[in-house]
mmCIF file of C-alpha atoms and ligand atoms in Angstrom:
data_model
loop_
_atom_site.group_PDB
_atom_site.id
_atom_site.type_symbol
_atom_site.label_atom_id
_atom_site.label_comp_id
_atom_site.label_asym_id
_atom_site.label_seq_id
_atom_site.Cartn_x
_atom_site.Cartn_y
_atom_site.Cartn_z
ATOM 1 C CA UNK A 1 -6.620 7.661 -14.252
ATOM 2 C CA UNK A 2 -7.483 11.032 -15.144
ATOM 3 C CA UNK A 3 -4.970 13.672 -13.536
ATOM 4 C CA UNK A 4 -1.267 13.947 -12.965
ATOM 5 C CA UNK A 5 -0.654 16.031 -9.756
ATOM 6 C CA UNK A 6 3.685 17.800 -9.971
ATOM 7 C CA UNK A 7 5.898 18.154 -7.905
ATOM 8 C CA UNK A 8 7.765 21.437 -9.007
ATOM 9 C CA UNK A 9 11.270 21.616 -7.701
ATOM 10 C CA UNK A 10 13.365 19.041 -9.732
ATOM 11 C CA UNK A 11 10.233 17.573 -11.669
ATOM 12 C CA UNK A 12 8.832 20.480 -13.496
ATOM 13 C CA UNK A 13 12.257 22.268 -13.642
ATOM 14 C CA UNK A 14 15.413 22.370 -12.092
ATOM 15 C CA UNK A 15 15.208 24.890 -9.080
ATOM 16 C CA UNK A 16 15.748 21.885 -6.767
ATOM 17 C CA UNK A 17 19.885 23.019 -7.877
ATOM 18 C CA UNK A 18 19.277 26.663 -6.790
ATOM 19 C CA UNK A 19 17.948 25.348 -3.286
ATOM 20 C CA UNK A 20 21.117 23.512 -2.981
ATOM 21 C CA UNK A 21 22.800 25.841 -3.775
ATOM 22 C CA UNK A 22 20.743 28.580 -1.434
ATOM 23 C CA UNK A 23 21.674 25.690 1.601
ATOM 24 C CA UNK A 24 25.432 25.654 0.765
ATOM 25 C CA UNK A 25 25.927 29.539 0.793
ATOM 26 C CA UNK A 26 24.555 29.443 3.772
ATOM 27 C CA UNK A 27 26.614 25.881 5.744
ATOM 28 C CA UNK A 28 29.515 27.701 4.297
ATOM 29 C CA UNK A 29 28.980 30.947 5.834
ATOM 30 C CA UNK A 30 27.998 28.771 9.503
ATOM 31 C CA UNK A 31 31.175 26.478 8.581
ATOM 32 C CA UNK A 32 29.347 23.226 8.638
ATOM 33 C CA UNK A 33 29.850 20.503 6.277
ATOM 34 C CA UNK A 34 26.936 20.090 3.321
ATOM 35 C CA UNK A 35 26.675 17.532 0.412
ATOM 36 C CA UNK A 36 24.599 16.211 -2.539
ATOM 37 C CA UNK A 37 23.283 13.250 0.154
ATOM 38 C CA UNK A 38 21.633 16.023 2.862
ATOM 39 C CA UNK A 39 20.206 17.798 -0.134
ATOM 40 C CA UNK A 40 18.633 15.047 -1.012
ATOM 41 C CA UNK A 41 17.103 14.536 1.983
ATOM 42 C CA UNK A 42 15.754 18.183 1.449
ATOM 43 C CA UNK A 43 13.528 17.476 -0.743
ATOM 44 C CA UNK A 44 10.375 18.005 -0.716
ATOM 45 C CA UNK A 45 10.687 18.931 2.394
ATOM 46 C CA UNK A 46 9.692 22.579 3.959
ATOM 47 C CA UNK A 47 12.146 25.393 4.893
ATOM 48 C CA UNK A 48 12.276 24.921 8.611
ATOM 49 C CA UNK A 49 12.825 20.853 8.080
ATOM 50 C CA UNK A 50 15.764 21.652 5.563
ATOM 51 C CA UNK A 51 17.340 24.019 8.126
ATOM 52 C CA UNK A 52 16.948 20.893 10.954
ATOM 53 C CA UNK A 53 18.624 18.614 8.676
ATOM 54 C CA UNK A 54 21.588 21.069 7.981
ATOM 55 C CA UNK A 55 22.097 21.946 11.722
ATOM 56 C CA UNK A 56 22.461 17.618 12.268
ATOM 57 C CA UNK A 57 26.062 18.513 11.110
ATOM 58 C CA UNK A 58 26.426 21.857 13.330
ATOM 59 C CA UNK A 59 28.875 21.767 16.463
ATOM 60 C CA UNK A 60 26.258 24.154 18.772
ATOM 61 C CA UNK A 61 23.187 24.803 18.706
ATOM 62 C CA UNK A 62 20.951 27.674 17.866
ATOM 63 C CA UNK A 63 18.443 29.442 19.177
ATOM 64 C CA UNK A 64 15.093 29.583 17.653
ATOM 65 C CA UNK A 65 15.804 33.792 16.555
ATOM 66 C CA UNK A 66 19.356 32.686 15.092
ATOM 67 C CA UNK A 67 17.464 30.060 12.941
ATOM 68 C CA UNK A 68 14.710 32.297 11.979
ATOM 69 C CA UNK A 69 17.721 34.542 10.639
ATOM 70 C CA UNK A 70 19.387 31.429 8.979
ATOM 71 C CA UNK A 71 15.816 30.060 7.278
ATOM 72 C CA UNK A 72 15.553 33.921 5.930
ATOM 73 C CA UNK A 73 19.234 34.213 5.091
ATOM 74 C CA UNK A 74 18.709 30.821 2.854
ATOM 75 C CA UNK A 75 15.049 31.911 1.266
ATOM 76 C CA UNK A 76 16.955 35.337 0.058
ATOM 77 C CA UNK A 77 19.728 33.671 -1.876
ATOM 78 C CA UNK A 78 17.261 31.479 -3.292
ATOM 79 C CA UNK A 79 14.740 34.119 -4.374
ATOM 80 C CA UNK A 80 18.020 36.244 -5.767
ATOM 81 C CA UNK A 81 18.881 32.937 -8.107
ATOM 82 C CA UNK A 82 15.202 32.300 -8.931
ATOM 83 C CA UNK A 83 15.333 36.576 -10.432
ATOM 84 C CA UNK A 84 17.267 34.598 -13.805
ATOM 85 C CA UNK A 85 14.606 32.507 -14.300
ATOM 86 C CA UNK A 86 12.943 32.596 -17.197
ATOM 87 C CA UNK A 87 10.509 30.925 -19.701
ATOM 88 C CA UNK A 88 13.528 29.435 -21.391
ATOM 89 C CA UNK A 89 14.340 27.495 -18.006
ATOM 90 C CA UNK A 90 10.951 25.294 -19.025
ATOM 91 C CA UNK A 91 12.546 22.056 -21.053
ATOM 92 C CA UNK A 92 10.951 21.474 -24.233
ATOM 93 C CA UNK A 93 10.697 18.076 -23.482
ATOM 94 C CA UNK A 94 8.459 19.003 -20.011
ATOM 95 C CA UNK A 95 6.887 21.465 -22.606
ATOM 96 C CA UNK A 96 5.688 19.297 -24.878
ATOM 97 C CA UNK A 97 4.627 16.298 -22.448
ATOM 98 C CA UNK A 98 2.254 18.530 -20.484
ATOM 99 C CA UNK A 99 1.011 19.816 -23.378
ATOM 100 C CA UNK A 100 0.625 16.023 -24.836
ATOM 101 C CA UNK A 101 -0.904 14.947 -21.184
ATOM 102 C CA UNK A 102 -3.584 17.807 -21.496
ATOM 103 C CA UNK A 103 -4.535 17.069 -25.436
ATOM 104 C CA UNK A 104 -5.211 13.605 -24.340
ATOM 105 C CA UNK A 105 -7.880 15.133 -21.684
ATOM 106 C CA UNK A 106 -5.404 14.536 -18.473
ATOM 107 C CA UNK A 107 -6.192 17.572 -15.601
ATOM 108 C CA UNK A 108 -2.671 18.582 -14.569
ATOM 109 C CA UNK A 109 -1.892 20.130 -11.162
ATOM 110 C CA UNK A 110 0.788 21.341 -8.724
ATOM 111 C CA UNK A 111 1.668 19.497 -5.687
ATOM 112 C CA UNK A 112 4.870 21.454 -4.122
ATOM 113 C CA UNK A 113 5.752 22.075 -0.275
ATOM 114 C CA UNK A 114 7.293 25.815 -1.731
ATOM 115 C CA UNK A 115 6.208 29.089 -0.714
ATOM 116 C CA UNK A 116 8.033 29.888 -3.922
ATOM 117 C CA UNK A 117 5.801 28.153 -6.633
ATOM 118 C CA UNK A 118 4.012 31.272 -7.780
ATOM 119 C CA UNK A 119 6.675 33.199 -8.765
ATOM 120 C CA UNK A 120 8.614 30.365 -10.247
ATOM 121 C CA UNK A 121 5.202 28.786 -12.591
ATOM 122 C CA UNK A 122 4.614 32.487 -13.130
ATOM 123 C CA UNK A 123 8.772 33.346 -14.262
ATOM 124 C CA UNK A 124 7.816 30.501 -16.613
ATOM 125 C CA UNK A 125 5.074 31.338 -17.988
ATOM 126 C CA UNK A 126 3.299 28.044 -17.244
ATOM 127 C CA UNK A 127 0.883 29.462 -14.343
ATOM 128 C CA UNK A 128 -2.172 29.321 -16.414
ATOM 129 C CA UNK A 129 -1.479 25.939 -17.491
ATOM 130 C CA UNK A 130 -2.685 24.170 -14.321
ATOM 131 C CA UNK A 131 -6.532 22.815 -12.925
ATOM 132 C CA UNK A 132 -5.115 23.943 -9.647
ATOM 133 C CA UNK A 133 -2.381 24.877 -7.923
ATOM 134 C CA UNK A 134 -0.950 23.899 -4.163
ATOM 135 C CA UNK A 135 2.058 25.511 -2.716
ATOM 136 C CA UNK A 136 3.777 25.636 0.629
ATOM 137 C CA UNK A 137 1.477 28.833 1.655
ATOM 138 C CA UNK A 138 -1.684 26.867 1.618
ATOM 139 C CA UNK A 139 -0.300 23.981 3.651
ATOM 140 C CA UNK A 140 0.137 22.654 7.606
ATOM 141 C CA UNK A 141 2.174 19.925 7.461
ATOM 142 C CA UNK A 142 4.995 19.437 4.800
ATOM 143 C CA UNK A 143 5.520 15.988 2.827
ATOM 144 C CA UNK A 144 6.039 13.235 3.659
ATOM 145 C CA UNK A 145 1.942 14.229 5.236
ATOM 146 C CA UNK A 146 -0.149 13.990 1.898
ATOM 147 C CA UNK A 147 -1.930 17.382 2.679
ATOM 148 C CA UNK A 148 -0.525 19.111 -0.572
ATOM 149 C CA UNK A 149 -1.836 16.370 -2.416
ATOM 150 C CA UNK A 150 -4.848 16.083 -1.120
ATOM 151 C CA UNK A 151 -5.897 19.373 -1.439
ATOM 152 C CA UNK A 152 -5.068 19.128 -5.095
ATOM 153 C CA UNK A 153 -6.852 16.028 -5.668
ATOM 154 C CA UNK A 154 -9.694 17.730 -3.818
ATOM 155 C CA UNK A 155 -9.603 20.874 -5.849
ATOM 156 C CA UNK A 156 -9.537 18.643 -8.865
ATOM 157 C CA UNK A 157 -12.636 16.804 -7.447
ATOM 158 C CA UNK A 158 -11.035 13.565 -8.243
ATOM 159 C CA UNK A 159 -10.164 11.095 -5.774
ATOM 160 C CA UNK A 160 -6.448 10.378 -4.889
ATOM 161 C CA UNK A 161 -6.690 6.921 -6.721
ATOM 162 C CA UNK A 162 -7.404 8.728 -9.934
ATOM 163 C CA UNK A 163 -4.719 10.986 -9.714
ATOM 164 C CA UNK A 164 -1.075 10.302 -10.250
ATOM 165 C CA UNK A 165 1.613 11.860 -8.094
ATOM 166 C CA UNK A 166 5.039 12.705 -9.747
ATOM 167 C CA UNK A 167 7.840 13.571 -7.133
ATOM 168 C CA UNK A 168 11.639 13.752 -7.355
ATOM 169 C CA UNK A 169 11.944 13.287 -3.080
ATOM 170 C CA UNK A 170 11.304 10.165 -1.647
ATOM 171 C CA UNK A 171 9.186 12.246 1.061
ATOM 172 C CA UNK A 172 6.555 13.062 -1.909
ATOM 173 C CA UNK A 173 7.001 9.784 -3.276
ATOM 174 C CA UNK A 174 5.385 8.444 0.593
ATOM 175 C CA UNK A 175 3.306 11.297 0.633
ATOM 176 C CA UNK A 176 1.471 10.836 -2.468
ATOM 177 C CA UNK A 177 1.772 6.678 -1.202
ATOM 178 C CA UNK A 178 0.038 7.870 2.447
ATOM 179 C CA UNK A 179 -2.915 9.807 0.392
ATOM 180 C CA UNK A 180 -3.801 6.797 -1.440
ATOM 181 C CA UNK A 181 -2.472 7.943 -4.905
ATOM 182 C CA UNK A 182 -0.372 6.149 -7.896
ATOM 183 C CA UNK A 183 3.332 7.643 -7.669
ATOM 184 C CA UNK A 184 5.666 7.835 -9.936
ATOM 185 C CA UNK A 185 9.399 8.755 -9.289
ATOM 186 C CA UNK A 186 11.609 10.668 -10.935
ATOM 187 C CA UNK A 187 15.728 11.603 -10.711
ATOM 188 C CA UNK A 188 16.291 10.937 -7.055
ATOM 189 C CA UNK A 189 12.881 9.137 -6.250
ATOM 190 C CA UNK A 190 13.290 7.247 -9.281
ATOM 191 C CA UNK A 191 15.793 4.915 -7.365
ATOM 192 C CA UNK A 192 13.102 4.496 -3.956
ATOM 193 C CA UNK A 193 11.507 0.590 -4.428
ATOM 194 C CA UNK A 194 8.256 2.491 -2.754
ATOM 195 C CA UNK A 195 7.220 4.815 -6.191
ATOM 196 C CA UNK A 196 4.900 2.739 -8.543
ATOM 197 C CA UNK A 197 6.513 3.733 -11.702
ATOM 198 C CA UNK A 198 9.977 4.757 -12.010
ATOM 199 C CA UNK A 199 10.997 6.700 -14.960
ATOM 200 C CA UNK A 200 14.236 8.305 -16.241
ATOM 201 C CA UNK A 201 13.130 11.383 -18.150
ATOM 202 C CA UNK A 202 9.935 13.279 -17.970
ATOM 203 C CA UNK A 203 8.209 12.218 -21.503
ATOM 204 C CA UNK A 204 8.658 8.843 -20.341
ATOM 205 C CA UNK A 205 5.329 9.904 -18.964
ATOM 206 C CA UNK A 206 4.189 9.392 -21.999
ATOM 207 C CA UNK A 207 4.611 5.641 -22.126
ATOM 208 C CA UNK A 208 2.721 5.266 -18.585
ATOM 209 C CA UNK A 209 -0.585 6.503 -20.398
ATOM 210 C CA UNK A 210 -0.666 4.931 -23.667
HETATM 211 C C1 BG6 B 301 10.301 21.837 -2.003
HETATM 212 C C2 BG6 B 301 11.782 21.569 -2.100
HETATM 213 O O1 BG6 B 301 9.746 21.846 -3.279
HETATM 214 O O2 BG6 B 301 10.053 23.081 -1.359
HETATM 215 C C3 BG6 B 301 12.406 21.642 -0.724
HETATM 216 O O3 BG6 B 301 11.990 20.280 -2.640
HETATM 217 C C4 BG6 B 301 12.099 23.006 -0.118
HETATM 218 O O4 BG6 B 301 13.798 21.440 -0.818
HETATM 219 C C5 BG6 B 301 10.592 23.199 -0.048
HETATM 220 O O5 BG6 B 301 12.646 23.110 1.188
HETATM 221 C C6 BG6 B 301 10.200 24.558 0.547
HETATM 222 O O6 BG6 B 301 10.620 25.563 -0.336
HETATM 223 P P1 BG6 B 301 10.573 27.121 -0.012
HETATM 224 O O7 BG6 B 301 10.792 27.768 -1.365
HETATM 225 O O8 BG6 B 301 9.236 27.435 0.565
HETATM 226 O O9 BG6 B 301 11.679 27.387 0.952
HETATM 227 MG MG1 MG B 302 10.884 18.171 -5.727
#
C-alpha cells in the first residue's frame, strides 16, 4: 500500500456536525421532521441528494426553483458555521497521524463529495499537506460512484488497489469498494460489514500500517 485517500467531513474533522446542523435549520424552518438516522444517510453524499433525502419526510412537494432556494438556504448556514473554523478545529491526534503516515513515506490525499473542502483544509491550515486534492467541484457523480476516488488515485498515479480509502458514510465506504480500493471505516461506517478495516479512532490508523 502506499497512499491513504480522506474523506473530509467527519474523518479529517468534524464539519459532518455543522452539515447537520445546516439540514436541521433548514427542516425546521419547512416544518418537516429531521434526525441523527437521515443525517446519516447524508453522508457523503452531494447537496442536491441530501436535500432529496430530507424532502422523503415533506407533506408536498417542491418545485425544482423552491429547492434550488432550499439547497442555497442550507449551503449559507453551513458556510456561516464553517467562518469559526479554525486551525485549532484540527485534532492533535488527526495531527499527528498524518504527520506519522507521511514520515513513514505514505502519499496522503482528499477524497470528499464537498464543494466546501478548500476553504475548510485551507481554515485549517492543512491545504498544503496533501499529494492532491478532490472536492465536490471537480466531480459528476457523487459517492456512492468512485469518481472522487478515482481521480485521486489517478492524480496520485497509483492504482486504486494501492491506495486506501478512509470514509465515515457507508456511501464512500461502497464507493471506494466499487473503485477497487482497500476501505477502511470510521464513526458511522465503522459499523457497515462492507469496509475492510474498521477502526474506532483515527490513530488507530496507525496499527493498520505497522
Ligand atoms: C460530504 C458530506 O462530505 O459533502 C455530505 O458528507 C455533503 O453530507 C457533501 O452533502 C456535499 O457538501 P457541500 O459542502 O458541497 O454541500
Ligand atoms: Mg464524510
Amino acid at each position: 500500500m502506499k497512499a491513504f485517500i480522506f474523506d473530509l467531513d467527519g474523518v479529517i474533522c468534524s464539519t459532518d456536525e455543522l452539515h447537520y446542523l445546516a439540514w436541521k435549520a433548514l427542516a425546521d424552518r419547512e416544518g418537516i421532521p429531521f434526525d441523527r438516522v437521515m443525517g446519516n444517510r447524508m453522508r457523503g453524499v452531494s447537496r442536491m441528494a441530501c436535500l432529496e433525502i430530507m424532502l422523503e419526510k415533506a407533506n408536498h412537494s417542491y418545485t425544482e426553483e423552491e429547492k434550488k432556494e432550499m439547497a442555497d438556504f442550507k449551503n449559507s448556514h453551513y458556510v456561516a458555521l464553517l467562518d469559526k473554523l479554525t486551525e485549532k478545529d484540527l485534532s492533535e491526534e488527526v495531527r499527528s497521524t498524518l504527520q506519522a503516515l507521511r514520515k513513514m513515506g505514505y502519499r496522503i490525499a482528499i477524497g470528499s463529495s464537498s464543494k466546501n473542502t478548500p476553504i475548510i483544509l485551507r481554515k485549517l491550515g492543512i491545504y498544503d499537506w496533501f499529494d492532491a486534492v478532490v472536492d465536490g467541484n471537480m466531480i459528476t457523480h457523487s459517492k456512492p460512484h468512485p469518481e472522487v476516488f478515482l481521480k485521486a488515485a489517478k492524480l496520485l498515479c497509483l492504482p486504486p488497489e494501492e491506495c486506501f480509502v478512509v470514509e465515515d458514510a457507508v456511501a464512500g465506504i461502497d464507493a471506494a469498494k466499487a473503485g477497487g480500493f482497500v476501505s477502511i471505516g470510521i464513526s458511522d461506517a465503522s459499523r457497515y460489514e462492507k469496509a475492510d478495516y474498521k477502526i474506532h479512532t483515527f490513530s488507530d490508523l496507525l496499527n493498520i500500517v505497522k
